[in-house]
Short mmCIF file of N, CA and C in Angstrom, two decimals:
data_model
loop_
_atom_site.label_atom_id
_atom_site.label_comp_id
_atom_site.label_asym_id
_atom_site.label_seq_id
_atom_site.Cartn_x
_atom_site.Cartn_y
_atom_site.Cartn_z
N UNK P 1 1.60 7.63 -4.47
CA UNK P 1 0.68 7.31 -3.46
C UNK P 1 0.11 9.32 -3.55
N UNK P 2 -1.22 8.76 -3.17
CA UNK P 2 -1.68 9.68 -3.36
C UNK P 2 -2.69 9.84 -2.26
N UNK P 3 -2.91 10.57 -0.93
CA UNK P 3 -3.66 10.54 -0.27
C UNK P 3 -5.09 11.92 0.27
N UNK P 4 -5.89 11.88 0.36
CA UNK P 4 -7.06 12.61 0.93
C UNK P 4 -7.48 12.70 2.03
N UNK P 5 -7.61 13.42 3.33
CA UNK P 5 -8.54 13.24 4.46
C UNK P 5 -8.86 14.17 4.37
N UNK P 6 -10.07 14.32 5.64
CA UNK P 6 -10.77 16.10 5.86
C UNK P 6 -9.71 16.92 6.22
N UNK P 7 -9.22 16.37 6.86
CA UNK P 7 -7.49 17.74 7.12
C UNK P 7 -6.62 18.06 6.11
N UNK P 8 -6.14 17.36 5.12
CA UNK P 8 -5.37 17.45 4.38
C UNK P 8 -4.98 16.42 3.11
N UNK P 9 -4.29 16.87 2.63
CA UNK P 9 -4.16 15.94 1.47
C UNK P 9 -2.43 15.85 1.51
N UNK P 10 -2.10 13.71 0.43
CA UNK P 10 -0.21 14.06 0.39
C UNK P 10 -0.66 13.60 -1.45
N UNK P 11 0.73 14.31 -2.25
CA UNK P 11 1.24 13.72 -3.20
C UNK P 11 2.41 13.36 -2.69
N UNK P 12 2.25 11.69 -2.95
CA UNK P 12 4.15 12.27 -3.07
C UNK P 12 4.48 10.45 -4.01
N UNK P 13 5.54 10.71 -4.74
CA UNK P 13 6.44 9.63 -5.87
C UNK P 13 7.48 8.88 -5.62
N UNK P 14 7.14 7.56 -5.46
CA UNK P 14 7.75 6.98 -5.19
C UNK P 14 8.60 5.61 -5.93
N UNK P 15 9.47 5.32 -5.44
CA UNK P 15 10.44 3.76 -7.36
C UNK P 15 10.20 3.24 -6.52
N UNK P 16 9.85 2.32 -8.03
CA UNK P 16 9.53 0.84 -7.41
C UNK P 16 9.77 -0.11 -8.26
N UNK P 17 8.98 -0.82 -8.62
CA UNK P 17 9.51 -2.12 -9.35
C UNK P 17 8.36 -2.76 -9.50
N UNK P 18 8.05 -2.90 -10.28
CA UNK P 18 6.47 -3.38 -10.89
C UNK P 18 6.72 -4.04 -12.15
N UNK P 19 5.87 -5.75 -11.50
CA UNK P 19 5.38 -6.83 -12.94
C UNK P 19 4.10 -6.75 -13.11
N UNK P 20 3.79 -6.94 -14.18
CA UNK P 20 2.14 -7.05 -14.36
C UNK P 20 1.44 -6.07 -14.76
N UNK P 21 0.15 -5.77 -14.85
CA UNK P 21 -0.43 -4.41 -15.57
C UNK P 21 -0.40 -3.51 -14.13
N UNK P 22 -1.04 -2.50 -15.44
CA UNK P 22 -1.29 -1.29 -14.04
C UNK P 22 -2.65 -1.87 -13.35
N UNK P 23 -2.63 -0.85 -12.11
CA UNK P 23 -3.61 -1.23 -11.27
C UNK P 23 -4.09 0.32 -10.06
N UNK P 24 -5.19 0.19 -10.04
CA UNK P 24 -5.56 1.40 -8.73
C UNK P 24 -6.57 0.57 -8.09
N UNK P 25 -6.06 1.35 -7.01
CA UNK P 25 -6.47 0.63 -5.84
C UNK P 25 -6.10 1.61 -4.86
N UNK P 26 -6.82 0.98 -3.76
CA UNK P 26 -6.90 1.90 -2.16
C UNK P 26 -7.15 1.40 -1.06
N UNK P 27 -6.70 2.25 -0.47
CA UNK P 27 -5.97 1.33 1.63
C UNK P 27 -6.67 2.53 2.00
N UNK P 28 -6.92 2.26 3.18
CA UNK P 28 -7.02 3.32 4.30
C UNK P 28 -5.91 3.84 5.24
N UNK P 29 -5.37 4.62 4.18
CA UNK P 29 -3.83 5.30 5.12
C UNK P 29 -3.40 4.55 6.28
N UNK P 30 -4.54 4.42 7.20
CA UNK P 30 -4.07 4.73 8.72
C UNK P 30 -3.46 3.15 8.83
N UNK P 31 -3.99 2.42 8.05
CA UNK P 31 -3.12 0.87 8.31
C UNK P 31 -2.26 0.90 7.53
N UNK P 32 -1.83 1.54 6.55
CA UNK P 32 -0.87 0.99 5.33
C UNK P 32 0.28 2.10 6.04
N UNK P 33 0.53 3.55 6.69
CA UNK P 33 1.43 3.70 7.90
C UNK P 33 1.69 2.34 9.38
N UNK P 34 0.13 2.27 9.38
CA UNK P 34 1.02 0.79 10.57
C UNK P 34 2.22 0.50 10.06
N UNK P 35 1.84 -0.42 8.95
CA UNK P 35 2.70 -1.38 9.12
C UNK P 35 3.86 -0.95 7.91
N UNK P 36 3.49 -0.06 7.20
CA UNK P 36 5.12 0.64 7.35
C UNK P 36 6.56 1.58 8.73
N UNK P 37 5.19 1.80 9.77
CA UNK P 37 5.97 2.22 10.75
C UNK P 37 6.43 1.22 11.54
N UNK P 38 6.21 -0.39 11.45
CA UNK P 38 6.71 -1.48 12.19
C UNK P 38 8.28 -1.88 11.08
N UNK P 39 7.72 -1.99 10.24
CA UNK P 39 9.25 -2.20 9.13
C UNK P 39 10.30 -1.08 9.29
N UNK P 40 11.38 -1.41 9.42
CA UNK P 40 12.86 -1.19 9.51
C UNK P 40 13.06 -1.48 8.64
N UNK P 41 12.88 -1.68 7.32
CA UNK P 41 13.82 -1.57 5.98
C UNK P 41 13.04 -0.40 5.11
N UNK P 42 14.47 -0.13 4.23
CA UNK P 42 14.79 0.93 3.30
C UNK P 42 13.96 -0.01 2.00
N UNK P 43 13.00 -0.91 1.94
CA UNK P 43 12.21 -1.42 0.86
C UNK P 43 11.89 -2.39 1.18
N UNK P 44 10.65 -2.33 1.10
CA UNK P 44 9.17 -3.78 1.00
C UNK P 44 8.87 -4.06 -0.21
N UNK P 45 8.23 -5.37 0.04
CA UNK P 45 6.99 -5.93 -0.59
C UNK P 45 6.02 -6.34 -0.99
N UNK P 46 5.15 -5.02 -1.90
CA UNK P 46 4.22 -5.49 -1.84
C UNK P 46 3.78 -6.29 -2.98
N UNK P 47 2.30 -7.27 -2.59
CA UNK P 47 1.62 -7.99 -3.56
C UNK P 47 0.53 -7.79 -3.93
N UNK P 48 -0.04 -6.98 -5.36
CA UNK P 48 -0.75 -6.54 -5.36
C UNK P 48 -1.75 -8.03 -6.25
N UNK P 49 -2.61 -7.82 -6.51
CA UNK P 49 -3.11 -9.29 -7.35
C UNK P 49 -4.59 -8.47 -8.73
N UNK P 50 -5.31 -7.84 -7.79
CA UNK P 50 -6.82 -6.77 -8.26
C UNK P 50 -7.36 -5.51 -7.90
N UNK P 51 -8.43 -4.92 -7.79
CA UNK P 51 -8.28 -3.85 -7.41
C UNK P 51 -9.58 -4.84 -5.53
N UNK P 52 -9.78 -5.34 -5.78
CA UNK P 52 -10.26 -6.40 -4.87
C UNK P 52 -9.94 -7.16 -3.81
N UNK P 53 -8.28 -7.58 -3.90
CA UNK P 53 -8.09 -8.70 -3.49
C UNK P 53 -7.04 -8.23 -2.14
N UNK P 54 -7.18 -8.72 -0.89
CA UNK P 54 -5.67 -7.88 -0.29
C UNK P 54 -4.56 -7.58 -0.93
N UNK P 55 -4.26 -7.28 0.15
CA UNK P 55 -2.42 -6.32 0.05
C UNK P 55 -1.60 -7.57 0.69
N UNK P 56 -0.81 -7.96 0.40
CA UNK P 56 0.39 -8.52 1.22
C UNK P 56 1.53 -7.84 0.81
N UNK P 57 2.30 -7.32 2.65
CA UNK P 57 3.63 -6.30 2.34
C UNK P 57 4.07 -7.74 3.15
N UNK P 58 5.52 -7.90 3.07
CA UNK P 58 6.82 -8.29 3.33
C UNK P 58 8.08 -7.69 3.95
N UNK P 59 8.48 -8.12 4.84
CA UNK P 59 9.65 -7.25 4.92
C UNK P 59 11.00 -8.65 5.23
N UNK P 60 12.37 -8.57 5.06
CA UNK P 60 13.28 -8.97 5.40
C UNK P 60 12.96 -10.22 6.05
N UNK P 61 12.26 -9.96 7.58
CA UNK P 61 12.21 -10.93 8.41
C UNK P 61 10.87 -11.86 8.54
N UNK P 62 10.42 -12.27 7.30
CA UNK P 62 9.45 -13.13 7.32
C UNK P 62 8.21 -12.78 8.07
N UNK P 63 7.75 -11.84 7.66
CA UNK P 63 7.00 -11.12 8.12
C UNK P 63 5.72 -11.04 7.30
N UNK P 64 4.40 -11.02 7.47
CA UNK P 64 3.77 -10.91 5.73
C UNK P 64 2.23 -10.03 6.71
N UNK P 65 2.36 -8.90 5.77
CA UNK P 65 1.39 -7.86 6.41
C UNK P 65 0.20 -8.04 5.28
N UNK P 66 -1.17 -8.41 6.21
CA UNK P 66 -2.37 -8.09 5.04
C UNK P 66 -3.80 -6.56 5.35
N UNK P 67 -3.20 -6.43 4.35
CA UNK P 67 -4.76 -5.01 3.75
C UNK P 67 -4.90 -4.59 3.20
N UNK P 68 -6.35 -4.98 3.69
CA UNK P 68 -7.63 -4.93 2.76
C UNK P 68 -7.68 -3.24 1.83
N UNK P 69 -8.46 -3.80 0.64
CA UNK P 69 -8.95 -2.42 -0.14
C UNK P 69 -10.08 -1.76 0.90
N UNK P 70 -10.09 -0.72 0.28
CA UNK P 70 -11.60 0.13 -0.17
C UNK P 70 -12.13 0.63 -1.27
N UNK P 71 -13.27 0.34 -0.89
CA UNK P 71 -13.84 1.19 -2.44
C UNK P 71 -13.52 2.20 -2.93
N UNK P 72 -12.93 2.17 -4.58
CA UNK P 72 -13.04 3.82 -4.95
C UNK P 72 -13.88 3.79 -5.54
N UNK P 73 -14.40 5.96 -5.45
CA UNK P 73 -15.31 6.16 -6.12
C UNK P 73 -15.16 7.08 -7.10
N UNK P 74 -15.60 6.92 -8.07
CA UNK P 74 -14.72 7.27 -9.31
C UNK P 74 -16.01 8.16 -10.06
#
């Protein structure tokens, strides 16, 4: 996971289990952090379909969170 803002940056490796092709996608980090703060689990499921489609995040309590991607500048 990589993030760069006006006040700093971070580059963190996280362990994942993945199915399907590799995908490069970006989210507003505020929305991703907001979701992860309310999930009280060690593991979460992220469902990613393509770089333009929303990301679905699911926890063990049957909640589903939706985050829209932002365009990447390459």
